[in-house]
Amino acid sequence: MQKSVVETTFHIRYAETDQMGIVHHASYVVWLEEGRSSWLRAHGKSYAQFEREGLMLAVSDLQVRYIQAACYDQRVTIRCWIDEVRSRQVQFNYEIVEAESKAILANGYTKHVCIDQHGKAAKIPESWQQFLRQG
Amino acid sequence: MQKSVVETTFHIRYAETDQMGIVHHASYVVWLEEGRSSWLRAHGKSYAQFEREGLMLAVSDLQVRYIQAACYDQRVTIRCWIDEVRSRQVQFNYEIVEAESKAILANGYTKHVCIDQHGKAAKIPESWQQFLRQG
Amino acid sequence: MQKSVVETTFHIRYAETDQMGIVHHASYVVWLEEGRSSWLRAHGKSYAQFEREGLMLAVSDLQVRYIQAACYDQRVTIRCWIDEVRSRQVQFNYEIVEAESKAILANGYTKHVCIDQHGKAAKIPESWQQFLRQG
Amino acid sequence: MQKSVVETTFHIRYAETDQMGIVHHASYVVWLEEGRSSWLRAHGKSYAQFEREGLMLAVSDLQVRYIQAACYDQRVTIRCWIDEVRSRQVQFNYEIVEAESKAILANGYTKHVCIDQHGKAAKIPESWQQFLRQG
């Protein structure tokens, strides 16, 4: 089945660099998150709605492979798609590319578990599972 | 004289919130910076070029007044314009508004001094002073 | 009356720098916050308790004056004291100094308003006003 | 051979939380970095010296497993040790624990490659390899 890949493009912010003169590796983690926010929006929902239903998708695993340095003022594209949806877990995959050349700067994934307002593991509601599976 | 106001609009990132459930006040400082990056770009130059000439515009003063809370997933617009250009200093002013309603969320300014690669105060080159004055 | 100044000292983190090779100006804003957290702790309470009582101290005003650059791995001391306590507002003042030489790197203040869980302005409870006034 | 584990303990900063009410997952990445800075310091060198020699240790791989939520004002301990040193690469391992209970909050690793001032892959100087191998 074809995956629905959502692309989000923006300029790299100065604050995202460090004294190496390139983007700090923790900034990419924030970009991945913005990639997933954007995936949900592009499919018609907001992660904000998920939280309004009293649930949260907490990150349980994070992996990033840094391939090529990124620089201030460059435009980057975050490519995000869903790898797998299970009743209690969802995995997003990512590729970060230089917006014009499409050179791959990094790739990675995040796994998320559903937790309720008391911090307990919970099932992802059926409606959300279906929503996520469309991607 | 009419000021050239540049507007930059983006979605608020999840990482920019804190446990109050609203945007952390330090996130606005990063937005102001992105507002100025965008001002320079909109006028045909990048701050990256300024640094390639061996000069930096270091922040000497920062003031922000927080008027209304901002939330994850909202779209905000940073309105940025130049208040004053002097031979060794430049001041940018800002207004942060909710993108749709135009409700004012915050305003502020930053003052910058020009420093060279040795960290010494320097004059802003004439060409850059002129460039900044067009705004 | 003598002000109670609380000092918090730590190493500057690499992530706090930017490509100028010095600490990014937004990092100082986080340090000020840690300075106030530390002020409360040193006087026997935690800001976490304030939030558990259903109240928040939102930042309404921020001012920072940057005097001298700070660098990765340096040790800095945040000196924090309370300037004024009113029924609905409190102001903290700060001085950031290089831990060993005591050279002043920056100074500033933050003003805070008390808000309740609905985001409405509220009075700072008497017990907290007294607590803050001891400083 | 016994690994030299360096422990770094600090209070969680308010800015490190997000609207889930717990620490944002990108904050841990900054903590890992502070853990390695501290490892080098504890063994008598600073990463700043490495950069003064014209070299950098760029992150090539990052993995974090999030086990238990961390909260504002808690004290956490970053336990950091070196997993492997090769001529062009070094891997640091980490465990993040709640400072008092020693409950494990997260673990992970980072791999680093040595690059020179032109961004080219380089050998880690022998003296630094030896230094890192002592751990």
XYZ file of C-alpha atoms in Angstrom:
540
model
C 0.000 0.000 0.000
C 1.150 3.491 -0.853
C 2.174 5.570 2.133
C 0.918 9.126 2.407
C 4.020 11.286 2.745
C 3.497 14.819 3.982
C 6.155 17.437 3.283
C 6.722 20.496 5.443
C 9.187 23.136 4.317
C 10.645 26.051 6.267
C 13.759 28.170 6.679
C 16.274 27.085 9.284
C 16.249 29.481 12.227
C 19.418 31.063 13.579
C 18.625 29.797 17.090
C 18.773 26.256 15.733
C 22.507 26.488 15.037
C 25.337 25.948 17.486
C 28.975 27.025 17.626
C 29.953 24.320 15.119
C 28.348 26.708 12.635
C 25.700 24.164 11.690
C 22.318 23.099 13.030
C 22.427 21.566 16.510
C 21.379 17.904 16.505
C 18.533 18.469 18.991
C 16.877 20.928 16.594
C 16.149 18.066 14.198
C 14.083 16.390 16.901
C 11.838 19.453 17.009
C 11.588 19.387 13.213
C 10.441 15.761 13.255
C 7.708 16.755 15.668
C 6.639 19.595 13.410
C 6.637 17.065 10.547
C 4.136 14.898 12.421
C 1.978 17.885 13.425
C 1.881 18.739 9.770
C 1.022 15.159 8.743
C -2.040 15.230 10.996
C -3.092 18.676 9.758
C -2.687 17.641 6.116
C -5.038 14.727 6.789
C -7.635 16.940 8.434
C -7.026 16.662 12.162
C -4.821 18.360 14.681
C -2.858 16.718 17.446
C -4.484 19.390 19.634
C -7.808 17.549 19.152
C -6.220 14.329 20.369
C -5.233 16.046 23.615
C -8.666 17.632 23.956
C -10.012 14.068 24.063
C -7.902 13.518 27.164
C -5.200 11.458 25.508
C -1.561 12.025 24.633
C 0.906 10.409 22.265
C 4.109 10.296 24.277
C 7.393 9.558 22.526
C 8.784 6.188 23.610
C 11.604 5.799 21.095
C 13.613 8.199 18.991
C 16.239 7.500 16.402
C 17.974 9.964 14.128
C 20.768 9.386 11.648
C 22.574 12.579 10.681
C 23.896 12.392 7.136
C 24.825 15.888 6.031
C 25.073 19.173 7.918
C 22.288 21.734 7.668
C 22.889 25.484 7.846
C 21.140 28.651 8.938
C 18.827 30.198 6.332
C 18.687 27.023 4.222
C 15.240 25.738 3.440
C 14.625 22.190 4.602
C 11.765 19.835 3.902
C 10.616 17.327 6.500
C 9.081 14.281 4.805
C 6.890 12.378 7.263
C 4.837 9.213 6.925
C 3.343 6.584 9.188
C 5.187 3.315 9.370
C 2.839 1.304 11.536
C -0.286 1.735 13.659
C -1.053 -0.681 16.471
C -3.741 -0.495 19.117
C -1.412 1.158 21.616
C 1.458 2.415 19.527
C 2.215 4.325 16.356
C 5.483 4.831 14.516
C 6.287 7.815 12.304
C 9.192 7.773 9.866
C 11.029 10.829 8.574
C 13.437 12.052 6.006
C 14.888 15.542 6.173
C 16.032 16.898 2.831
C 17.463 20.150 1.575
C 14.392 21.757 -0.009
C 15.856 22.574 -3.419
C 18.497 19.919 -4.109
C 16.588 17.200 -2.240
C 19.903 16.091 -0.727
C 19.175 13.900 2.298
C 20.311 15.568 5.512
C 18.938 13.094 8.047
C 16.418 10.348 8.566
C 14.839 8.704 11.561
C 11.744 7.524 13.329
C 9.759 8.074 16.494
C 7.540 5.576 18.287
C 4.662 6.803 20.383
C 2.503 5.258 23.035
C -0.948 6.452 23.960
C -1.352 7.584 27.551
C -4.325 8.977 29.412
C -4.520 11.967 31.758
C -3.258 9.892 34.677
C -0.145 8.910 32.730
C -1.400 5.331 32.240
C -0.937 3.432 28.969
C -4.163 3.439 26.981
C -5.554 2.180 23.710
C -5.588 4.577 20.790
C -9.330 5.146 20.144
C -10.626 3.234 17.102
C -11.497 6.444 15.254
C -7.928 7.674 15.625
C -6.471 4.306 14.633
C -8.506 4.461 11.425
C -7.474 8.035 10.840
C -3.803 7.145 11.237
C -4.122 4.042 9.085
C -5.358 6.024 6.089
C -1.752 7.251 5.833
C 8.519 58.000 6.278
C 6.629 54.753 5.833
C 8.240 51.782 7.540
C 8.580 48.537 5.628
C 6.856 45.913 7.758
C 7.615 42.283 6.911
C 5.193 39.605 8.062
C 6.198 36.007 8.687
C 3.543 33.431 9.473
C 3.918 29.887 10.785
C 2.276 27.272 12.976
C 3.284 27.162 16.622
C 5.373 24.069 17.322
C 4.563 21.694 20.150
C 8.097 22.013 21.533
C 7.461 25.726 21.999
C 4.863 25.100 24.719
C 5.494 24.455 28.396
C 3.488 22.834 31.177
C 1.314 25.940 31.569
C -0.268 24.649 28.375
C 0.753 27.751 26.428
C 3.830 28.914 24.562
C 6.911 29.360 26.742
C 8.034 32.978 26.905
C 11.525 32.199 25.566
C 10.014 30.820 22.348
C 8.877 34.320 21.399
C 12.496 35.460 21.460
C 13.291 32.897 18.771
C 10.282 34.082 16.765
C 11.500 37.685 16.867
C 14.799 36.490 15.456
C 13.021 34.609 12.683
C 11.056 37.805 12.039
C 14.284 39.728 11.455
C 15.788 36.963 9.306
C 12.674 37.210 7.226
C 12.833 41.015 7.039
C 16.326 40.800 5.550
C 15.305 38.082 3.093
C 12.230 40.008 1.994
C 14.497 42.953 1.181
C 16.880 40.805 -0.838
C 19.712 39.936 1.545
C 20.372 37.249 4.104
C 21.905 37.717 7.510
C 24.148 34.821 6.447
C 25.805 37.233 3.979
C 26.494 39.684 6.781
C 28.389 36.989 8.667
C 30.248 35.946 5.527
C 31.625 39.506 5.451
C 33.158 38.804 8.850
C 30.672 40.795 10.881
C 27.936 39.915 13.343
C 24.919 41.719 14.719
C 24.906 40.741 18.389
C 21.819 41.421 20.486
C 22.518 44.079 23.119
C 18.982 44.692 24.378
C 15.791 42.700 24.361
C 12.348 43.666 25.522
C 9.139 41.705 25.182
C 5.692 42.518 26.490
C 3.410 39.478 26.638
C -0.216 40.454 26.101
C -2.178 37.309 25.356
C -1.260 33.625 25.537
C -0.397 31.723 22.366
C -1.166 28.017 21.896
C 0.167 25.001 20.049
C -1.020 24.656 16.454
C -2.194 28.272 16.238
C -0.830 30.254 13.353
C 1.045 33.367 14.390
C 2.342 36.258 12.343
C 5.525 38.071 13.335
C 5.422 41.679 12.117
C 8.935 43.131 12.007
C 10.249 46.548 11.022
C 13.330 48.628 11.590
C 13.034 51.379 14.147
C 16.405 53.053 13.787
C 19.741 52.550 12.077
C 22.874 54.151 13.452
C 26.484 53.667 12.419
C 27.068 51.032 15.101
C 23.599 49.963 16.140
C 20.264 48.939 14.723
C 16.913 48.449 16.424
C 14.175 46.122 15.192
C 10.596 46.382 16.466
C 8.081 43.562 16.514
C 4.456 42.751 16.944
C 3.262 39.179 17.250
C -0.337 38.663 16.218
C -2.654 35.714 15.893
C -2.608 35.102 12.115
C -6.340 35.091 11.494
C -7.910 37.368 14.103
C -4.893 39.721 14.177
C -5.224 39.813 17.975
C -1.968 41.139 19.424
C -0.167 38.485 21.435
C 3.069 40.313 22.204
C 5.278 43.160 21.128
C 8.880 44.117 21.702
C 12.178 45.242 20.292
C 15.776 44.143 20.000
C 18.838 46.357 19.709
C 21.921 45.043 17.977
C 25.519 46.123 17.873
C 27.924 45.281 15.102
C 30.956 43.260 16.154
C 33.857 41.896 14.176
C 35.432 38.436 14.292
C 37.528 39.374 17.317
C 34.432 40.370 19.264
C 35.223 44.086 18.987
C 32.558 46.720 18.345
C 32.633 47.787 14.706
C 30.842 50.126 12.334
C 28.044 48.676 10.263
C 29.408 48.920 6.668
C 27.853 51.799 4.669
C 26.275 49.415 2.177
C 24.488 47.590 4.971
C 23.436 50.822 6.668
C 21.816 51.899 3.400
C 20.214 48.522 2.968
C 18.739 48.655 6.466
C 17.606 52.279 6.038
C 15.449 51.434 3.033
C 13.171 49.784 5.590
C 15.555 46.491 53.575
C 18.119 43.934 52.519
C 17.143 41.890 49.486
C 17.664 38.154 49.584
C 19.800 37.359 46.553
C 19.949 33.721 45.501
C 22.842 32.555 43.343
C 22.637 29.583 40.985
C 25.773 28.404 39.227
C 26.139 25.968 36.338
C 28.206 25.186 33.274
C 27.026 26.629 29.969
C 25.668 23.871 27.735
C 26.833 23.401 24.158
C 23.241 23.530 22.905
C 22.992 27.045 24.334
C 25.481 28.426 21.805
C 24.807 29.518 18.240
C 26.944 29.948 15.161
C 28.311 33.269 16.437
C 30.360 30.992 18.699
C 28.770 32.427 21.825
C 25.625 31.811 23.852
C 22.396 32.534 21.970
C 20.453 35.419 23.510
C 17.319 33.307 24.098
C 19.299 30.936 26.333
C 19.675 33.697 28.916
C 15.885 33.866 29.207
C 15.872 30.213 30.268
C 18.645 30.929 32.758
C 16.624 33.743 34.343
C 13.771 31.296 34.804
C 16.086 28.780 36.420
C 17.312 31.622 38.656
C 13.771 32.231 39.907
C 13.080 28.506 40.346
C 16.172 28.418 42.463
C 15.152 31.507 44.458
C 11.905 29.812 45.450
C 13.662 26.544 46.326
C 16.276 28.348 48.408
C 13.451 29.932 50.409
C 11.744 26.592 50.992
C 9.062 26.357 48.326
C 8.875 25.182 44.753
C 7.082 26.864 41.909
C 5.613 23.385 41.301
C 3.607 23.866 44.548
C 2.207 27.123 43.229
C 0.867 25.321 40.169
C -0.504 22.490 42.306
C -2.637 25.152 44.006
C -4.183 25.836 40.599
C -2.351 29.078 39.928
C 0.357 30.151 37.526
C 2.796 33.028 37.369
C 2.808 33.978 33.696
C 5.531 36.278 32.375
C 4.079 39.638 31.309
C 7.296 41.573 30.732
C 10.863 40.622 29.962
C 13.903 42.789 29.630
C 17.490 41.709 29.170
C 20.576 43.815 28.629
C 23.479 41.845 27.170
C 26.800 43.244 28.317
C 29.484 40.674 27.577
C 29.436 37.439 25.584
C 29.233 34.096 27.379
C 30.854 30.917 26.048
C 30.345 27.173 26.119
C 31.798 25.410 29.162
C 32.133 28.632 31.157
C 30.528 28.604 34.568
C 27.923 31.319 35.049
C 26.115 32.465 38.149
C 22.555 33.741 37.977
C 21.909 36.228 40.801
C 18.165 36.594 41.385
C 16.164 38.703 43.805
C 12.650 40.027 44.142
C 12.166 43.651 43.249
C 8.537 44.120 44.170
C 5.499 42.089 45.232
C 2.001 43.398 44.605
C -1.329 41.654 45.039
C -1.454 40.583 41.392
C 2.094 40.985 40.193
C 5.663 40.206 41.136
C 8.925 41.388 39.618
C 12.184 39.458 39.730
C 15.526 41.107 38.947
C 18.612 39.325 37.699
C 22.289 39.682 37.141
C 24.250 37.072 35.233
C 27.934 36.982 36.101
C 30.885 34.855 35.086
C 31.185 32.531 38.101
C 34.875 33.052 38.854
C 35.710 36.605 37.774
C 32.231 37.928 38.655
C 32.306 39.921 35.409
C 28.761 40.999 34.593
C 27.502 39.307 31.429
C 23.884 40.475 31.458
C 21.145 41.862 33.641
C 17.402 42.117 33.390
C 14.034 41.634 34.951
C 10.800 39.738 34.468
C 7.340 40.757 35.614
C 4.741 38.111 36.312
C 1.007 38.140 36.704
C -0.966 35.539 38.572
C -3.507 33.646 36.504
C -5.908 30.875 37.394
C -6.653 27.640 35.532
C -9.083 29.419 33.229
C -6.425 31.895 32.178
C -8.021 34.716 34.177
C -6.006 37.249 36.155
C -6.088 36.370 39.851
C -4.743 37.622 43.171
C -1.573 36.047 44.453
C -2.723 34.202 47.611
C -1.769 36.022 50.847
C 0.471 33.170 51.982
C 2.454 33.386 48.750
C 2.633 37.177 48.897
C 4.153 36.884 52.363
C 6.512 34.191 51.199
C 7.697 36.326 48.296
C 7.987 39.447 50.479
C 10.462 37.790 52.826
C 12.922 38.129 49.955
C 37.463 -3.597 31.649
C 35.604 -1.290 33.986
C 33.921 1.653 32.292
C 34.311 5.077 33.842
C 30.792 6.344 34.409
C 30.420 10.057 35.059
C 27.288 11.312 36.771
C 25.891 14.820 36.320
C 22.965 15.934 38.432
C 20.757 18.998 38.039
C 17.219 20.278 38.519
C 14.875 20.040 35.560
C 14.175 23.482 34.138
C 10.653 24.755 33.540
C 11.487 25.557 29.908
C 12.248 21.876 29.397
C 8.608 20.880 29.874
C 5.826 20.973 27.303
C 2.050 21.095 27.495
C 1.864 17.377 28.312
C 3.034 18.553 31.738
C 6.242 16.563 31.489
C 9.697 17.080 30.001
C 9.718 17.441 26.214
C 11.580 14.592 24.519
C 14.066 16.921 22.794
C 15.254 18.206 26.181
C 16.775 14.810 26.938
C 18.990 15.180 23.881
C 20.463 18.335 25.398
C 20.950 16.510 28.703
C 22.895 13.717 26.977
C 25.175 16.358 25.508
C 25.698 17.913 28.930
C 26.456 14.396 30.200
C 29.279 14.035 27.666
C 30.605 17.543 28.355
C 30.733 16.529 31.976
C 32.451 13.201 31.200
C 35.265 15.056 29.441
C 35.575 17.610 32.254
C 35.637 14.889 34.920
C 38.555 13.295 33.062
C 40.474 16.553 32.859
C 39.717 17.946 29.423
C 37.027 20.105 27.897
C 35.353 19.601 24.570
C 36.186 23.294 24.048
C 39.860 22.260 23.791
C 38.985 19.771 21.079
C 37.455 22.564 19.024
C 40.409 24.852 19.690
C 42.548 22.187 17.962
C 40.407 22.760 14.862
C 38.359 19.590 15.161
C 34.751 18.824 15.970
C 32.855 15.739 17.099
C 29.651 15.879 15.100
C 26.738 13.646 16.083
C 26.090 11.006 13.413
C 23.592 8.817 15.261
C 21.216 9.367 18.143
C 18.976 6.934 19.903
C 16.866 7.514 22.982
C 14.444 5.191 24.682
C 11.991 6.993 26.967
C 10.960 4.821 29.896
C 9.326 7.040 32.493
C 8.217 10.674 32.406
C 10.354 13.355 34.045
C 8.894 16.469 35.659
C 9.827 20.074 36.338
C 11.857 20.656 39.488
C 12.842 16.990 39.813
C 16.534 16.314 40.092
C 17.879 14.031 37.400
C 21.232 12.346 37.052
C 22.772 11.755 33.645
C 25.068 8.719 33.741
C 27.475 8.798 30.807
C 30.218 6.428 29.688
C 32.154 5.643 26.550
C 31.092 2.536 24.702
C 33.705 2.423 21.980
C 36.514 4.533 20.526
C 37.654 4.033 16.948
C 40.062 6.088 14.879
C 37.268 8.144 13.341
C 34.307 7.546 15.611
C 33.334 7.442 19.262
C 30.148 6.233 20.916
C 28.814 7.501 24.231
C 26.136 5.613 26.171
C 23.734 7.168 28.660
C 21.274 6.407 31.349
C 19.049 9.092 32.803
C 17.830 8.369 36.311
C 15.767 10.187 38.885
C 18.485 11.488 41.224
C 17.071 10.199 44.515
C 15.162 7.007 43.686
C 17.523 6.059 40.854
C 14.468 5.063 38.786
C 15.505 4.861 35.142
C 13.813 7.544 33.069
C 15.565 7.005 29.736
C 18.610 5.520 28.105
C 20.339 5.938 24.794
C 23.522 6.493 22.871
C 25.137 8.949 20.498
C 27.757 8.209 17.866
C 30.135 10.924 16.789
C 32.446 11.394 13.852
C 35.460 13.640 13.841
C 35.385 16.420 11.268
C 37.847 19.176 10.484
C 37.215 22.882 9.908
C 36.295 22.244 6.272
C 33.613 19.760 7.286
C 35.658 16.788 6.094
C 35.837 13.513 8.011
C 39.107 13.307 9.950
C 40.948 10.967 12.290
C 40.579 11.608 15.995
C 44.126 12.635 17.048
C 46.005 9.843 18.872
C 46.212 11.863 22.078
C 42.449 12.248 22.135
C 41.863 8.599 21.284
C 43.997 7.642 24.287
C 42.216 10.140 26.458
C 38.827 8.749 25.462
C 39.969 5.136 25.848
C 40.895 5.674 29.501
C 37.128 5.734 30.090
